[in-house]
Amino acid sequence: MRKIYVFDTTLRDGEQSPGVNLNTREKVEIAHQLERLGIDRMEAGFPAASPGDLAAVNAVANAVKNVTVIGLSRSREQDIDAVKEALKGAQDPCIHVFLATSPIHRQHKLRMDKAQVLDTARSAIRYAKKTFSKIEFSLEDAGRTEYDFLVEMVNMAVEEGAAVVNIPDTVGYLSPYEYGNIFKHLKENVHGIEKVQLSAHCHNDLGMATANTLAAILNGADQIEGTINGIGERAGNTAIEEIAMALETRQEFFQAKTSLQLSEIARTSRLVSRLTGMVVPGNKAIVGANAFAHESGIHQDGMLKEKTTYEIMTPESIGLKESKLVLGKHSGRHAFRERLIDLGYELEEEALNRAFAQFKDLADKKKKLLMKICLP
Ligand SMILES: [Zn+2]
């Protein structure tokens, strides 16, 4: 089983969610829980962004022990110096240097040609190398970059000794087939590609972040980047819990695994939601309140007979106690009777029929009230 390294950026890309601002204490609290979750690498922030961010990265670097702590940096010496300052005291520090490579970014944002982009990135990696033994280099907007220029840039990063090369779909533009193909192309065309780990970093603008990340894994990515609950810029990043559970549930297909402590997923999700103020939608995969809830009578009957009829993973596997059978107008007699037994009532057949008819009547009118009564 191939190991997939998990690079968590809840504290950096996740914190870039509009309206989210974590203070140092909150970042450290999340960092401790991420360590319990068993992520391999943690991007704690962007030290050059503000003195507060630098201080928070420093606090995280000193708080966690069993995880690589990473600071983000543009391809500029002052940014690299800020990361150096912030990661003083980290047990296993790593710098994440990036530069945009796509024609749109080269022309409109950087105003650089290909040769200038290549030189700027090379100088930045060389400068970072003086301080850091571990460097990740990211080709920002790699998803919209020409294949030949991607190969040129990754060749350079390999030559300069980067440990990880990240290929982000920064704007969430690609489909799984296209994103997977980039990894395949790099594996086949970059000289010495086996010396670096390739990393996938996806955004969810078209709802394809998880699918794209899984496509990258199938095409040779060694590391995945994402956030808890999928928070992040615009429509968010790849949700780490979705990747971990997809690999766990479909082991035979993916033949790859993360080292996450899966039973810490629910707790981590709740903590991140509480501290960021970003509510998890009820129907969110894995961690939504309804992810293990069943209301339809047919489904409830199946669940009571054999859980695998309607559940492909167990709530216990992510650290929840049990599945929920929600009583509402779609529910059936079987679940209704089980709930009455739970509440201490065992009714005769005829009384049960009467009670069930009344329950359906009420459920039609007052769905919310019923859910509250039945699910204390
Ligand atoms: Zn991003």
mmCIF file of C-alpha atoms and ligand atoms in Angstrom:
data_model
loop_
_atom_site.group_PDB
_atom_site.id
_atom_site.type_symbol
_atom_site.label_atom_id
_atom_site.label_comp_id
_atom_site.label_asym_id
_atom_site.label_seq_id
_atom_site.Cartn_x
_atom_site.Cartn_y
_atom_site.Cartn_z
ATOM 1 C CA MET A 1 0.000 0.000 0.000
ATOM 2 C CA ARG A 2 1.560 3.300 -1.145
ATOM 3 C CA LYS A 3 1.751 6.028 1.516
ATOM 4 C CA ILE A 4 0.223 9.394 0.615
ATOM 5 C CA TYR A 5 1.642 12.279 2.635
ATOM 6 C CA VAL A 6 -0.910 14.754 3.972
ATOM 7 C CA PHE A 7 -0.015 18.458 3.851
ATOM 8 C CA ASP A 8 -2.597 20.387 5.830
ATOM 9 C CA THR A 9 -3.073 24.061 4.998
ATOM 10 C CA THR A 10 -6.095 24.780 7.212
ATOM 11 C CA LEU A 11 -4.021 27.404 9.028
ATOM 12 C CA ARG A 12 -2.872 29.127 5.803
ATOM 13 C CA ASP A 13 -5.102 28.551 2.739
ATOM 14 C CA GLY A 14 -8.010 27.706 5.057
ATOM 15 C CA GLU A 15 -7.524 30.913 6.995
ATOM 16 C CA GLN A 16 -7.712 32.792 3.671
ATOM 17 C CA SER A 17 -11.450 31.993 3.600
ATOM 18 C CA PRO A 18 -13.236 35.336 3.370
ATOM 19 C CA GLY A 19 -14.212 36.449 6.867
ATOM 20 C CA VAL A 20 -11.953 34.039 8.761
ATOM 21 C CA ASN A 21 -9.250 35.321 11.077
ATOM 22 C CA LEU A 22 -7.624 33.017 13.613
ATOM 23 C CA ASN A 23 -5.598 34.440 16.476
ATOM 24 C CA THR A 24 -2.401 32.794 17.714
ATOM 25 C CA ARG A 25 -4.105 30.869 20.523
ATOM 26 C CA GLU A 26 -6.709 29.468 18.130
ATOM 27 C CA LYS A 27 -4.046 28.489 15.598
ATOM 28 C CA VAL A 28 -2.108 26.620 18.269
ATOM 29 C CA GLU A 29 -5.265 24.826 19.433
ATOM 30 C CA ILE A 30 -6.013 23.669 15.888
ATOM 31 C CA ALA A 31 -2.345 22.719 15.380
ATOM 32 C CA HIS A 32 -2.430 20.408 18.415
ATOM 33 C CA GLN A 33 -5.554 18.700 17.109
ATOM 34 C CA LEU A 34 -4.035 18.357 13.600
ATOM 35 C CA GLU A 35 -1.066 16.657 15.230
ATOM 36 C CA ARG A 36 -3.434 14.217 16.977
ATOM 37 C CA LEU A 37 -5.134 13.628 13.628
ATOM 38 C CA GLY A 38 -1.753 12.497 12.330
ATOM 39 C CA ILE A 39 -1.108 14.806 9.403
ATOM 40 C CA ASP A 40 2.481 14.714 8.111
ATOM 41 C CA ARG A 41 3.029 18.383 7.264
ATOM 42 C CA MET A 42 1.364 21.544 8.480
ATOM 43 C CA GLU A 43 1.419 24.908 6.723
ATOM 44 C CA ALA A 44 1.049 27.312 9.632
ATOM 45 C CA GLY A 45 0.799 30.609 7.756
ATOM 46 C CA PHE A 46 2.443 33.224 5.541
ATOM 47 C CA PRO A 47 4.971 34.988 7.813
ATOM 48 C CA ALA A 48 5.645 37.907 5.439
ATOM 49 C CA ALA A 49 1.918 38.790 5.378
ATOM 50 C CA SER A 50 1.931 40.502 8.789
ATOM 51 C CA PRO A 51 3.854 40.533 12.089
ATOM 52 C CA GLY A 52 0.840 38.770 13.649
ATOM 53 C CA ASP A 53 1.042 35.947 11.112
ATOM 54 C CA LEU A 54 4.791 35.607 11.719
ATOM 55 C CA ALA A 55 4.210 35.370 15.477
ATOM 56 C CA ALA A 56 1.429 32.786 15.004
ATOM 57 C CA VAL A 57 3.624 30.600 12.769
ATOM 58 C CA ASN A 58 6.360 30.846 15.380
ATOM 59 C CA ALA A 59 3.970 29.814 18.164
ATOM 60 C CA VAL A 60 2.751 26.806 16.132
ATOM 61 C CA ALA A 61 6.352 25.835 15.275
ATOM 62 C CA ASN A 62 7.163 25.731 18.985
ATOM 63 C CA ALA A 63 3.956 23.965 20.001
ATOM 64 C CA VAL A 64 3.980 20.844 17.801
ATOM 65 C CA LYS A 65 6.660 18.169 17.805
ATOM 66 C CA ASN A 66 5.794 15.276 15.512
ATOM 67 C CA VAL A 67 4.946 17.129 12.343
ATOM 68 C CA THR A 68 6.827 19.177 9.751
ATOM 69 C CA VAL A 69 5.935 22.863 10.112
ATOM 70 C CA ILE A 70 5.875 24.929 6.926
ATOM 71 C CA GLY A 71 5.858 28.658 6.200
ATOM 72 C CA LEU A 72 4.727 30.091 2.871
ATOM 73 C CA SER A 73 6.938 32.484 0.913
ATOM 74 C CA ARG A 74 6.833 34.341 -2.378
ATOM 75 C CA SER A 75 10.023 34.064 -4.459
ATOM 76 C CA ARG A 76 11.559 37.020 -2.610
ATOM 77 C CA GLU A 77 14.452 37.205 -0.171
ATOM 78 C CA GLN A 78 12.521 39.210 2.456
ATOM 79 C CA ASP A 79 9.725 36.582 2.481
ATOM 80 C CA ILE A 80 12.261 33.775 2.861
ATOM 81 C CA ASP A 81 13.895 35.676 5.743
ATOM 82 C CA ALA A 82 10.482 36.039 7.421
ATOM 83 C CA VAL A 83 9.918 32.263 7.230
ATOM 84 C CA LYS A 84 13.407 31.697 8.661
ATOM 85 C CA GLU A 85 12.524 33.946 11.601
ATOM 86 C CA ALA A 86 9.090 32.326 12.104
ATOM 87 C CA LEU A 87 10.343 28.743 12.028
ATOM 88 C CA LYS A 88 13.065 29.256 14.639
ATOM 89 C CA GLY A 89 12.475 26.487 17.128
ATOM 90 C CA ALA A 90 10.635 24.136 14.735
ATOM 91 C CA GLN A 91 11.725 20.499 15.097
ATOM 92 C CA ASP A 92 11.357 19.861 11.392
ATOM 93 C CA PRO A 93 11.067 23.146 9.457
ATOM 94 C CA CYS A 94 10.249 23.425 5.753
ATOM 95 C CA ILE A 95 9.790 26.436 3.500
ATOM 96 C CA HIS A 96 7.145 26.587 0.780
ATOM 97 C CA VAL A 97 8.290 28.912 -2.010
ATOM 98 C CA PHE A 98 5.984 29.691 -4.909
ATOM 99 C CA LEU A 99 5.898 31.555 -8.199
ATOM 100 C CA ALA A 100 3.139 31.713 -10.798
ATOM 101 C CA THR A 101 3.819 29.992 -14.128
ATOM 102 C CA SER A 102 0.675 30.310 -16.268
ATOM 103 C CA PRO A 103 0.589 32.739 -19.228
ATOM 104 C CA ILE A 104 -2.253 34.726 -17.609
ATOM 105 C CA HIS A 105 -0.279 35.239 -14.401
ATOM 106 C CA ARG A 106 3.034 35.826 -16.212
ATOM 107 C CA GLN A 107 1.556 38.504 -18.421
ATOM 108 C CA HIS A 108 -0.912 40.313 -16.154
ATOM 109 C CA LYS A 109 0.314 39.774 -12.614
ATOM 110 C CA LEU A 110 4.079 39.248 -12.737
ATOM 111 C CA ARG A 111 4.801 41.015 -16.055
ATOM 112 C CA MET A 112 7.612 38.522 -16.651
ATOM 113 C CA ASP A 113 8.476 36.274 -19.585
ATOM 114 C CA LYS A 114 9.209 32.564 -19.181
ATOM 115 C CA ALA A 115 12.976 33.071 -18.779
ATOM 116 C CA GLN A 116 12.447 35.652 -16.019
ATOM 117 C CA VAL A 117 10.033 33.334 -14.169
ATOM 118 C CA LEU A 118 12.536 30.491 -14.404
ATOM 119 C CA ASP A 119 15.432 32.664 -13.154
ATOM 120 C CA THR A 120 13.437 34.244 -10.322
ATOM 121 C CA ALA A 121 12.302 30.863 -9.035
ATOM 122 C CA ARG A 122 15.802 29.399 -9.326
ATOM 123 C CA SER A 123 17.353 32.289 -7.354
ATOM 124 C CA ALA A 124 14.660 32.012 -4.671
ATOM 125 C CA ILE A 125 15.232 28.261 -4.217
ATOM 126 C CA ARG A 126 19.004 28.840 -4.047
ATOM 127 C CA TYR A 127 18.561 31.572 -1.452
ATOM 128 C CA ALA A 128 16.175 29.395 0.616
ATOM 129 C CA LYS A 129 18.624 26.494 0.380
ATOM 130 C CA LYS A 130 21.128 28.473 2.486
ATOM 131 C CA THR A 131 18.784 28.140 5.479
ATOM 132 C CA PHE A 132 16.449 25.236 4.778
ATOM 133 C CA SER A 133 17.292 21.634 4.000
ATOM 134 C CA LYS A 134 13.637 20.974 3.091
ATOM 135 C CA ILE A 135 12.048 23.081 0.357
ATOM 136 C CA GLU A 136 8.703 22.721 -1.350
ATOM 137 C CA PHE A 137 8.357 24.650 -4.590
ATOM 138 C CA SER A 138 4.919 25.473 -6.020
ATOM 139 C CA LEU A 139 4.119 26.457 -9.581
ATOM 140 C CA GLU A 140 1.156 28.749 -8.905
ATOM 141 C CA ASP A 141 -1.649 28.251 -11.463
ATOM 142 C CA ALA A 142 0.167 25.180 -12.828
ATOM 143 C CA GLY A 143 -3.240 23.957 -14.008
ATOM 144 C CA ARG A 144 -3.313 26.643 -16.725
ATOM 145 C CA THR A 145 0.396 26.445 -17.623
ATOM 146 C CA GLU A 146 1.747 25.092 -20.940
ATOM 147 C CA TYR A 147 3.009 21.484 -20.645
ATOM 148 C CA ASP A 148 6.492 22.300 -21.995
ATOM 149 C CA PHE A 149 6.953 25.161 -19.520
ATOM 150 C CA LEU A 150 5.739 22.955 -16.639
ATOM 151 C CA VAL A 151 8.406 20.414 -17.570
ATOM 152 C CA GLU A 152 11.057 23.148 -17.769
ATOM 153 C CA MET A 153 10.118 24.549 -14.351
ATOM 154 C CA VAL A 154 9.958 21.147 -12.645
ATOM 155 C CA ASN A 155 13.324 20.185 -14.197
ATOM 156 C CA MET A 156 14.772 23.332 -12.634
ATOM 157 C CA ALA A 157 13.226 22.567 -9.195
ATOM 158 C CA VAL A 158 14.637 19.027 -9.299
ATOM 159 C CA GLU A 159 18.100 20.335 -10.283
ATOM 160 C CA GLU A 160 18.054 22.880 -7.454
ATOM 161 C CA GLY A 161 17.234 20.212 -4.890
ATOM 162 C CA ALA A 162 13.589 20.902 -3.935
ATOM 163 C CA ALA A 163 12.192 18.019 -1.878
ATOM 164 C CA VAL A 164 8.575 18.485 -2.970
ATOM 165 C CA VAL A 165 7.188 20.025 -6.158
ATOM 166 C CA ASN A 166 3.589 21.152 -5.956
ATOM 167 C CA ILE A 167 1.351 21.371 -9.022
ATOM 168 C CA PRO A 168 -1.658 23.441 -7.937
ATOM 169 C CA ASP A 169 -4.907 23.904 -9.773
ATOM 170 C CA THR A 170 -5.025 27.319 -8.117
ATOM 171 C CA VAL A 171 -8.314 28.417 -9.664
ATOM 172 C CA GLY A 172 -10.185 25.093 -9.604
ATOM 173 C CA TYR A 173 -10.397 25.009 -13.398
ATOM 174 C CA LEU A 174 -9.414 21.492 -14.436
ATOM 175 C CA SER A 175 -11.310 18.214 -14.713
ATOM 176 C CA PRO A 176 -9.938 15.028 -13.111
ATOM 177 C CA TYR A 177 -8.793 13.630 -16.456
ATOM 178 C CA GLU A 178 -6.801 16.770 -17.291
ATOM 179 C CA TYR A 179 -5.313 17.179 -13.812
ATOM 180 C CA GLY A 180 -4.243 13.529 -13.623
ATOM 181 C CA ASN A 181 -2.640 13.837 -17.057
ATOM 182 C CA ILE A 182 -0.327 16.622 -15.869
ATOM 183 C CA PHE A 183 1.161 14.289 -13.228
ATOM 184 C CA LYS A 184 1.519 11.527 -15.794
ATOM 185 C CA HIS A 185 3.238 13.908 -18.209
ATOM 186 C CA LEU A 186 5.693 15.143 -15.553
ATOM 187 C CA LYS A 187 6.503 11.589 -14.435
ATOM 188 C CA GLU A 188 7.300 10.679 -18.033
ATOM 189 C CA ASN A 189 9.158 13.829 -19.090
ATOM 190 C CA VAL A 190 11.090 15.321 -16.167
ATOM 191 C CA HIS A 191 14.638 14.059 -15.765
ATOM 192 C CA GLY A 192 15.228 12.768 -12.214
ATOM 193 C CA ILE A 193 11.556 13.112 -11.219
ATOM 194 C CA GLU A 194 11.998 10.212 -8.771
ATOM 195 C CA LYS A 195 14.176 12.497 -6.610
ATOM 196 C CA VAL A 196 11.202 14.702 -5.655
ATOM 197 C CA GLN A 197 7.736 14.123 -4.273
ATOM 198 C CA LEU A 198 4.956 15.481 -6.458
ATOM 199 C CA SER A 199 2.127 17.223 -4.639
ATOM 200 C CA ALA A 200 -1.510 17.909 -5.571
ATOM 201 C CA HIS A 201 -3.229 21.128 -4.457
ATOM 202 C CA CYS A 202 -6.769 21.694 -5.704
ATOM 203 C CA HIS A 203 -9.525 24.243 -5.333
ATOM 204 C CA ASN A 204 -13.215 23.509 -5.457
ATOM 205 C CA ASP A 205 -14.580 26.223 -7.777
ATOM 206 C CA LEU A 206 -16.301 23.647 -9.992
ATOM 207 C CA GLY A 207 -16.822 21.115 -7.196
ATOM 208 C CA MET A 208 -13.987 18.903 -8.468
ATOM 209 C CA ALA A 209 -11.249 19.387 -5.836
ATOM 210 C CA THR A 210 -11.573 15.915 -4.304
ATOM 211 C CA ALA A 211 -11.967 14.160 -7.663
ATOM 212 C CA ASN A 212 -8.953 16.036 -9.071
ATOM 213 C CA THR A 213 -6.804 15.185 -6.053
ATOM 214 C CA LEU A 214 -7.722 11.499 -6.345
ATOM 215 C CA ALA A 215 -6.876 11.624 -10.070
ATOM 216 C CA ALA A 216 -3.440 13.014 -9.140
ATOM 217 C CA ILE A 217 -2.915 10.151 -6.664
ATOM 218 C CA LEU A 218 -3.772 7.621 -9.384
ATOM 219 C CA ASN A 219 -1.184 9.290 -11.620
ATOM 220 C CA GLY A 220 1.680 9.285 -9.142
ATOM 221 C CA ALA A 221 1.216 12.196 -6.682
ATOM 222 C CA ASP A 222 2.966 11.401 -3.374
ATOM 223 C CA GLN A 223 1.459 14.224 -1.343
ATOM 224 C CA ILE A 224 -1.972 15.843 -1.159
ATOM 225 C CA GLU A 225 -2.698 19.332 0.138
ATOM 226 C CA GLY A 226 -5.994 20.360 1.635
ATOM 227 C CA THR A 227 -7.897 21.692 4.600
ATOM 228 C CA ILE A 228 -10.275 20.360 7.231
ATOM 229 C CA ASN A 229 -13.909 20.763 6.110
ATOM 230 C CA GLY A 230 -12.560 21.966 2.732
ATOM 231 C CA ILE A 231 -12.403 25.595 3.862
ATOM 232 C CA GLY A 232 -10.276 28.049 1.863
ATOM 233 C CA GLU A 233 -10.246 30.810 -0.754
ATOM 234 C CA ARG A 234 -13.528 31.183 -2.694
ATOM 235 C CA ALA A 235 -15.198 27.739 -2.901
ATOM 236 C CA GLY A 236 -12.440 26.244 -0.766
ATOM 237 C CA ASN A 237 -9.705 23.612 -0.986
ATOM 238 C CA THR A 238 -9.741 19.833 -1.169
ATOM 239 C CA ALA A 239 -11.274 18.470 2.065
ATOM 240 C CA ILE A 240 -8.615 16.272 3.687
ATOM 241 C CA GLU A 241 -11.238 14.097 5.397
ATOM 242 C CA GLU A 242 -12.776 13.259 2.005
ATOM 243 C CA ILE A 243 -9.447 12.077 0.577
ATOM 244 C CA ALA A 244 -8.577 10.065 3.696
ATOM 245 C CA MET A 245 -11.956 8.305 3.743
ATOM 246 C CA ALA A 246 -12.012 7.737 -0.035
ATOM 247 C CA LEU A 247 -8.618 6.004 0.197
ATOM 248 C CA GLU A 248 -9.745 4.034 3.263
ATOM 249 C CA THR A 249 -13.139 2.992 1.895
ATOM 250 C CA ARG A 250 -11.845 2.203 -1.618
ATOM 251 C CA GLN A 251 -8.458 0.701 -0.648
ATOM 252 C CA GLU A 252 -8.603 -2.024 -3.248
ATOM 253 C CA PHE A 253 -9.090 0.514 -6.024
ATOM 254 C CA PHE A 254 -6.591 3.205 -4.975
ATOM 255 C CA GLN A 255 -3.928 0.969 -3.352
ATOM 256 C CA ALA A 256 -2.827 3.996 -1.319
ATOM 257 C CA LYS A 257 -3.288 5.143 2.259
ATOM 258 C CA THR A 258 -2.695 8.157 4.493
ATOM 259 C CA SER A 259 -1.360 7.832 8.067
ATOM 260 C CA LEU A 260 -4.301 9.745 9.523
ATOM 261 C CA GLN A 261 -5.908 8.664 12.781
ATOM 262 C CA LEU A 262 -9.341 8.494 11.159
ATOM 263 C CA SER A 263 -11.244 8.400 14.451
ATOM 264 C CA GLU A 264 -10.038 11.983 15.107
ATOM 265 C CA ILE A 265 -11.792 13.329 11.984
ATOM 266 C CA ALA A 266 -15.128 14.303 13.591
ATOM 267 C CA ARG A 267 -13.452 16.077 16.512
ATOM 268 C CA THR A 268 -11.052 17.973 14.212
ATOM 269 C CA SER A 269 -13.919 19.034 11.969
ATOM 270 C CA ARG A 270 -15.949 20.384 14.897
ATOM 271 C CA LEU A 271 -12.982 22.302 16.328
ATOM 272 C CA VAL A 272 -12.131 23.943 12.991
ATOM 273 C CA SER A 273 -15.774 24.845 12.408
ATOM 274 C CA ARG A 274 -16.119 26.355 15.880
ATOM 275 C CA LEU A 275 -12.918 28.415 15.771
ATOM 276 C CA THR A 276 -13.271 29.642 12.179
ATOM 277 C CA GLY A 277 -17.019 30.245 12.456
ATOM 278 C CA MET A 278 -17.474 28.399 9.157
ATOM 279 C CA VAL A 279 -20.538 26.191 9.531
ATOM 280 C CA VAL A 280 -20.331 22.726 7.947
ATOM 281 C CA PRO A 281 -23.341 22.151 5.649
ATOM 282 C CA GLY A 282 -25.559 19.257 6.776
ATOM 283 C CA ASN A 283 -25.038 17.350 3.543
ATOM 284 C CA LYS A 284 -21.226 17.797 3.482
ATOM 285 C CA ALA A 285 -19.487 14.483 2.714
ATOM 286 C CA ILE A 286 -18.014 12.658 5.758
ATOM 287 C CA VAL A 287 -18.458 15.423 8.374
ATOM 288 C CA GLY A 288 -21.897 16.938 7.636
ATOM 289 C CA ALA A 289 -24.553 16.413 10.330
ATOM 290 C CA ASN A 290 -26.557 14.276 7.882
ATOM 291 C CA ALA A 291 -23.642 12.230 6.505
ATOM 292 C CA PHE A 292 -24.727 9.258 8.646
ATOM 293 C CA ALA A 293 -28.426 10.129 9.064
ATOM 294 C CA HIS A 294 -31.304 8.297 7.396
ATOM 295 C CA GLU A 295 -34.881 9.473 7.139
ATOM 296 C CA SER A 296 -36.560 7.494 4.387
ATOM 297 C CA GLY A 297 -38.532 4.491 5.641
ATOM 298 C CA ILE A 298 -37.028 2.135 3.074
ATOM 299 C CA HIS A 299 -33.497 3.172 4.043
ATOM 300 C CA GLN A 300 -34.262 2.990 7.765
ATOM 301 C CA ASP A 301 -35.706 -0.501 7.410
ATOM 302 C CA GLY A 302 -32.556 -1.574 5.531
ATOM 303 C CA MET A 303 -30.286 0.020 8.140
ATOM 304 C CA LEU A 304 -32.056 -1.742 10.996
ATOM 305 C CA LYS A 305 -31.675 -5.089 9.215
ATOM 306 C CA GLU A 306 -28.092 -4.630 7.968
ATOM 307 C CA LYS A 307 -26.115 -1.358 8.057
ATOM 308 C CA THR A 308 -24.100 -2.021 4.912
ATOM 309 C CA THR A 309 -27.307 -1.750 2.871
ATOM 310 C CA TYR A 310 -27.064 2.039 3.021
ATOM 311 C CA GLU A 311 -23.724 2.886 4.659
ATOM 312 C CA ILE A 312 -20.355 2.442 2.917
ATOM 313 C CA MET A 313 -18.401 3.479 6.019
ATOM 314 C CA THR A 314 -19.243 3.520 9.696
ATOM 315 C CA PRO A 315 -19.750 6.662 11.770
ATOM 316 C CA GLU A 316 -17.472 5.056 14.403
ATOM 317 C CA SER A 317 -14.588 5.088 11.887
ATOM 318 C CA ILE A 318 -14.485 8.912 11.954
ATOM 319 C CA GLY A 319 -15.079 9.114 15.690
ATOM 320 C CA LEU A 320 -18.875 9.454 15.878
ATOM 321 C CA LYS A 321 -20.938 7.281 18.192
ATOM 322 C CA GLU A 322 -23.627 5.961 15.855
ATOM 323 C CA SER A 323 -25.775 6.569 12.794
ATOM 324 C CA LYS A 324 -28.917 8.623 13.237
ATOM 325 C CA LEU A 325 -32.339 7.479 12.185
ATOM 326 C CA VAL A 326 -34.203 10.741 11.847
ATOM 327 C CA LEU A 327 -37.941 10.489 12.364
ATOM 328 C CA GLY A 328 -39.934 12.584 9.931
ATOM 329 C CA LYS A 329 -42.661 12.205 7.352
ATOM 330 C CA HIS A 330 -40.531 9.851 5.218
ATOM 331 C CA SER A 331 -39.905 7.443 8.067
ATOM 332 C CA GLY A 332 -41.383 3.959 8.328
ATOM 333 C CA ARG A 333 -43.006 1.839 11.008
ATOM 334 C CA HIS A 334 -39.837 -0.165 11.719
ATOM 335 C CA ALA A 335 -37.769 2.875 12.794
ATOM 336 C CA PHE A 336 -40.762 4.352 14.628
ATOM 337 C CA ARG A 337 -41.170 1.176 16.698
ATOM 338 C CA GLU A 338 -37.409 1.041 17.467
ATOM 339 C CA ARG A 339 -37.521 4.619 18.704
ATOM 340 C CA LEU A 340 -40.540 3.897 20.923
ATOM 341 C CA ILE A 341 -38.683 0.918 22.417
ATOM 342 C CA ASP A 342 -35.677 3.203 23.029
ATOM 343 C CA LEU A 343 -38.028 5.566 24.851
ATOM 344 C CA GLY A 344 -39.427 2.707 26.951
ATOM 345 C CA TYR A 345 -42.743 1.988 25.172
ATOM 346 C CA GLU A 346 -43.637 -1.405 23.755
ATOM 347 C CA LEU A 347 -47.008 -1.090 22.054
ATOM 348 C CA GLU A 348 -49.331 -3.861 20.896
ATOM 349 C CA GLU A 349 -49.830 -4.094 17.147
ATOM 350 C CA GLU A 350 -53.079 -2.134 17.091
ATOM 351 C CA ALA A 351 -51.836 0.613 19.422
ATOM 352 C CA LEU A 352 -48.675 0.850 17.348
ATOM 353 C CA ASN A 353 -50.730 1.309 14.185
ATOM 354 C CA ARG A 354 -52.737 4.099 15.791
ATOM 355 C CA ALA A 355 -49.657 5.823 17.163
ATOM 356 C CA PHE A 356 -47.907 5.523 13.808
ATOM 357 C CA ALA A 357 -50.860 7.100 11.986
ATOM 358 C CA GLN A 358 -50.866 9.984 14.458
ATOM 359 C CA PHE A 359 -47.100 10.330 14.148
ATOM 360 C CA LYS A 360 -47.356 10.579 10.329
ATOM 361 C CA ASP A 361 -50.073 13.184 10.696
ATOM 362 C CA LEU A 362 -47.976 15.287 12.991
ATOM 363 C CA ALA A 363 -44.808 14.790 10.940
ATOM 364 C CA ASP A 364 -46.616 16.204 7.914
ATOM 365 C CA LYS A 365 -47.384 19.369 9.816
ATOM 366 C CA LYS A 366 -44.459 19.852 12.157
ATOM 367 C CA LYS A 367 -41.348 18.235 10.807
ATOM 368 C CA LYS A 368 -38.949 20.405 12.772
ATOM 369 C CA LEU A 369 -40.729 19.999 16.078
ATOM 370 C CA LEU A 370 -40.786 16.246 15.668
ATOM 371 C CA MET A 371 -37.088 16.050 14.906
ATOM 372 C CA LYS A 372 -36.380 17.996 18.054
ATOM 373 C CA ILE A 373 -38.560 15.798 20.200
ATOM 374 C CA CYS A 374 -37.267 12.574 18.730
ATOM 375 C CA LEU A 375 -33.594 13.495 18.653
ATOM 376 C CA PRO A 376 -32.701 14.920 22.012
HETATM 377 ZN ZN ZN B 1 -4.537 27.260 -2.680
#
